[in-house]
Amino acid sequence: MKLDNKGWGTTEMFLLSGGLFIALIVAIFFISRLYGSLNIAVNNSPYFDLETKLSDAAKSYVVGNFINISEEHKYGYEFLRGAGYIDSLIDPNGNSCTGYVVVSQVDAINQYNAYISCPNYTTRNY
């Protein structure tokens, strides 16, 4: 029985495994970079909660007063607090924050975008 060299050998298998291993290492690097950049948003989670709280207060005000949103409206934190829809905006460090909510209508659905400003954090495009 005569054997020929037409197939996978040990050397080819090691080279292929090495190439796949390098590709795996590169993929792990880029995935960790992606999730590392997402951790920035997770670290600002208390501020996201404050934005959500402000947005919910504006939504309660619009729905509770039967306001029809046909153009863009802006509701400030002080206005919503005076109307009794929100109590306070205090960040985790105990600092007082301020902000506003822009309410607009997109495809017959109200959109609530909250922006806050605290001593250690400011929402982008505030």
PDB file of C-alpha atoms in Angstrom:
ATOM      1  CA  MET A   1       0.000   0.000   0.000  1.00  0.00           C
ATOM      2  CA  LYS A   2       1.475   3.302  -1.084  1.00  0.00           C
ATOM      3  CA  LEU A   3       0.651   6.554   0.767  1.00  0.00           C
ATOM      4  CA  ASP A   4       0.727   9.906  -1.022  1.00  0.00           C
ATOM      5  CA  ASN A   5       0.897  13.471   0.300  1.00  0.00           C
ATOM      6  CA  LYS A   6      -2.635  14.536  -0.662  1.00  0.00           C
ATOM      7  CA  GLY A   7      -4.335  15.448   2.579  1.00  0.00           C
ATOM      8  CA  TRP A   8      -3.992  17.172   5.909  1.00  0.00           C
ATOM      9  CA  GLY A   9      -0.827  16.587   7.814  1.00  0.00           C
ATOM     10  CA  THR A  10       0.226  17.484  11.297  1.00  0.00           C
ATOM     11  CA  THR A  11       2.089  20.601  10.152  1.00  0.00           C
ATOM     12  CA  GLU A  12      -0.883  21.970   8.230  1.00  0.00           C
ATOM     13  CA  MET A  13      -3.170  21.277  11.160  1.00  0.00           C
ATOM     14  CA  PHE A  14      -0.891  23.178  13.571  1.00  0.00           C
ATOM     15  CA  LEU A  15      -0.702  26.143  11.169  1.00  0.00           C
ATOM     16  CA  LEU A  16      -4.464  26.233  10.748  1.00  0.00           C
ATOM     17  CA  SER A  17      -5.022  25.948  14.511  1.00  0.00           C
ATOM     18  CA  GLY A  18      -2.492  28.743  15.112  1.00  0.00           C
ATOM     19  CA  GLY A  19      -4.262  31.001  12.603  1.00  0.00           C
ATOM     20  CA  LEU A  20      -7.635  30.344  14.221  1.00  0.00           C
ATOM     21  CA  PHE A  21      -6.129  30.992  17.656  1.00  0.00           C
ATOM     22  CA  ILE A  22      -4.751  34.378  16.536  1.00  0.00           C
ATOM     23  CA  ALA A  23      -8.136  35.299  15.011  1.00  0.00           C
ATOM     24  CA  LEU A  24      -9.801  34.336  18.316  1.00  0.00           C
ATOM     25  CA  ILE A  25      -7.402  36.536  20.296  1.00  0.00           C
ATOM     26  CA  VAL A  26      -8.073  39.506  17.979  1.00  0.00           C
ATOM     27  CA  ALA A  27     -11.847  38.965  18.290  1.00  0.00           C
ATOM     28  CA  ILE A  28     -11.608  38.832  22.101  1.00  0.00           C
ATOM     29  CA  PHE A  29      -9.627  42.088  22.086  1.00  0.00           C
ATOM     30  CA  PHE A  30     -12.217  43.955  20.021  1.00  0.00           C
ATOM     31  CA  ILE A  31     -15.159  42.526  21.969  1.00  0.00           C
ATOM     32  CA  SER A  32     -13.577  43.571  25.274  1.00  0.00           C
ATOM     33  CA  ARG A  33     -12.993  47.059  23.846  1.00  0.00           C
ATOM     34  CA  LEU A  34     -16.640  47.255  22.812  1.00  0.00           C
ATOM     35  CA  TYR A  35     -17.946  46.180  26.192  1.00  0.00           C
ATOM     36  CA  GLY A  36     -15.390  48.368  27.942  1.00  0.00           C
ATOM     37  CA  SER A  37     -16.847  51.410  26.210  1.00  0.00           C
ATOM     38  CA  LEU A  38     -20.356  50.305  27.168  1.00  0.00           C
ATOM     39  CA  ASN A  39     -19.339  50.194  30.829  1.00  0.00           C
ATOM     40  CA  ILE A  40     -19.095  53.980  30.756  1.00  0.00           C
ATOM     41  CA  ALA A  41     -22.872  54.129  30.285  1.00  0.00           C
ATOM     42  CA  VAL A  42     -23.359  51.575  33.057  1.00  0.00           C
ATOM     43  CA  ASN A  43     -21.206  53.646  35.419  1.00  0.00           C
ATOM     44  CA  ASN A  44     -23.486  56.637  34.807  1.00  0.00           C
ATOM     45  CA  SER A  45     -26.567  54.585  35.614  1.00  0.00           C
ATOM     46  CA  PRO A  46     -27.684  56.791  38.549  1.00  0.00           C
ATOM     47  CA  TYR A  47     -27.718  59.761  36.182  1.00  0.00           C
ATOM     48  CA  PHE A  48     -29.687  57.759  33.633  1.00  0.00           C
ATOM     49  CA  ASP A  49     -32.178  57.046  36.427  1.00  0.00           C
ATOM     50  CA  LEU A  50     -32.444  60.794  37.104  1.00  0.00           C
ATOM     51  CA  GLU A  51     -33.080  61.448  33.409  1.00  0.00           C
ATOM     52  CA  THR A  52     -35.767  58.766  33.421  1.00  0.00           C
ATOM     53  CA  LYS A  53     -37.348  60.256  36.541  1.00  0.00           C
ATOM     54  CA  LEU A  54     -37.490  63.690  34.905  1.00  0.00           C
ATOM     55  CA  SER A  55     -38.858  62.234  31.673  1.00  0.00           C
ATOM     56  CA  ASP A  56     -41.565  60.324  33.574  1.00  0.00           C
ATOM     57  CA  ALA A  57     -42.579  63.511  35.383  1.00  0.00           C
ATOM     58  CA  ALA A  58     -43.001  65.331  32.066  1.00  0.00           C
ATOM     59  CA  LYS A  59     -45.009  62.422  30.680  1.00  0.00           C
ATOM     60  CA  SER A  60     -47.286  62.483  33.724  1.00  0.00           C
ATOM     61  CA  TYR A  61     -47.769  66.222  33.287  1.00  0.00           C
ATOM     62  CA  VAL A  62     -48.619  65.949  29.572  1.00  0.00           C
ATOM     63  CA  VAL A  63     -50.993  63.012  30.052  1.00  0.00           C
ATOM     64  CA  GLY A  64     -52.551  64.384  33.261  1.00  0.00           C
ATOM     65  CA  ASN A  65     -53.334  67.755  31.708  1.00  0.00           C
ATOM     66  CA  PHE A  66     -54.475  66.360  28.339  1.00  0.00           C
ATOM     67  CA  ILE A  67     -51.890  68.396  26.449  1.00  0.00           C
ATOM     68  CA  ASN A  68     -51.856  67.810  22.705  1.00  0.00           C
ATOM     69  CA  ILE A  69     -48.285  67.887  21.423  1.00  0.00           C
ATOM     70  CA  SER A  70     -48.295  69.292  17.914  1.00  0.00           C
ATOM     71  CA  GLU A  71     -44.970  71.097  18.134  1.00  0.00           C
ATOM     72  CA  GLU A  72     -41.920  70.814  20.370  1.00  0.00           C
ATOM     73  CA  HIS A  73     -42.459  71.731  24.039  1.00  0.00           C
ATOM     74  CA  LYS A  74     -39.837  72.213  26.720  1.00  0.00           C
ATOM     75  CA  TYR A  75     -40.608  71.614  30.404  1.00  0.00           C
ATOM     76  CA  GLY A  76     -38.025  72.582  33.004  1.00  0.00           C
ATOM     77  CA  TYR A  77     -37.320  70.788  36.247  1.00  0.00           C
ATOM     78  CA  GLU A  78     -38.428  73.793  38.325  1.00  0.00           C
ATOM     79  CA  PHE A  79     -41.753  73.956  36.463  1.00  0.00           C
ATOM     80  CA  LEU A  80     -42.437  70.238  36.954  1.00  0.00           C
ATOM     81  CA  ARG A  81     -41.442  70.453  40.618  1.00  0.00           C
ATOM     82  CA  GLY A  82     -43.721  73.449  41.150  1.00  0.00           C
ATOM     83  CA  ALA A  83     -46.570  71.538  39.501  1.00  0.00           C
ATOM     84  CA  GLY A  84     -45.982  68.626  41.896  1.00  0.00           C
ATOM     85  CA  TYR A  85     -44.882  66.025  39.348  1.00  0.00           C
ATOM     86  CA  ILE A  86     -41.352  65.516  40.691  1.00  0.00           C
ATOM     87  CA  ASP A  87     -39.876  66.009  44.127  1.00  0.00           C
ATOM     88  CA  SER A  88     -36.112  66.376  43.726  1.00  0.00           C
ATOM     89  CA  LEU A  89     -33.177  65.569  41.483  1.00  0.00           C
ATOM     90  CA  ILE A  90     -30.320  64.574  43.757  1.00  0.00           C
ATOM     91  CA  ASP A  91     -27.313  62.699  42.372  1.00  0.00           C
ATOM     92  CA  PRO A  92     -25.599  59.867  44.307  1.00  0.00           C
ATOM     93  CA  ASN A  93     -23.126  62.363  45.807  1.00  0.00           C
ATOM     94  CA  GLY A  94     -25.965  64.397  47.337  1.00  0.00           C
ATOM     95  CA  ASN A  95     -25.648  67.272  44.859  1.00  0.00           C
ATOM     96  CA  SER A  96     -28.727  68.996  43.495  1.00  0.00           C
ATOM     97  CA  CYS A  97     -29.258  68.725  39.750  1.00  0.00           C
ATOM     98  CA  THR A  98     -31.352  70.675  37.288  1.00  0.00           C
ATOM     99  CA  GLY A  99     -32.682  69.862  33.858  1.00  0.00           C
ATOM    100  CA  TYR A 100     -35.441  69.957  31.326  1.00  0.00           C
ATOM    101  CA  VAL A 101     -37.451  67.674  29.051  1.00  0.00           C
ATOM    102  CA  VAL A 102     -38.070  68.250  25.365  1.00  0.00           C
ATOM    103  CA  VAL A 103     -41.401  66.755  24.283  1.00  0.00           C
ATOM    104  CA  SER A 104     -42.008  66.306  20.575  1.00  0.00           C
ATOM    105  CA  GLN A 105     -44.243  64.190  18.415  1.00  0.00           C
ATOM    106  CA  VAL A 106     -42.793  61.714  15.922  1.00  0.00           C
ATOM    107  CA  ASP A 107     -45.230  59.644  13.861  1.00  0.00           C
ATOM    108  CA  ALA A 108     -48.108  60.435  16.247  1.00  0.00           C
ATOM    109  CA  ILE A 109     -46.083  59.212  19.241  1.00  0.00           C
ATOM    110  CA  ASN A 110     -44.833  61.590  21.927  1.00  0.00           C
ATOM    111  CA  GLN A 111     -41.070  61.484  22.435  1.00  0.00           C
ATOM    112  CA  TYR A 112     -39.654  62.582  25.813  1.00  0.00           C
ATOM    113  CA  ASN A 113     -35.946  63.507  25.859  1.00  0.00           C
ATOM    114  CA  ALA A 114     -34.626  64.476  29.281  1.00  0.00           C
ATOM    115  CA  TYR A 115     -31.445  66.478  29.819  1.00  0.00           C
ATOM    116  CA  ILE A 116     -29.890  66.994  33.238  1.00  0.00           C
ATOM    117  CA  SER A 117     -26.979  68.961  34.588  1.00  0.00           C
ATOM    118  CA  CYS A 118     -25.256  67.933  37.798  1.00  0.00           C
ATOM    119  CA  PRO A 119     -21.879  69.030  39.200  1.00  0.00           C
ATOM    120  CA  ASN A 120     -20.253  65.754  38.075  1.00  0.00           C
ATOM    121  CA  TYR A 121     -22.331  64.945  35.007  1.00  0.00           C
ATOM    122  CA  THR A 122     -24.116  66.725  32.160  1.00  0.00           C
ATOM    123  CA  THR A 123     -26.257  65.032  29.544  1.00  0.00           C
ATOM    124  CA  ARG A 124     -24.846  65.317  26.044  1.00  0.00           C
ATOM    125  CA  ASN A 125     -26.376  68.235  24.073  1.00  0.00           C
ATOM    126  CA  TYR A 126     -27.665  69.852  27.293  1.00  0.00           C
TER     127      TYR A 126
END
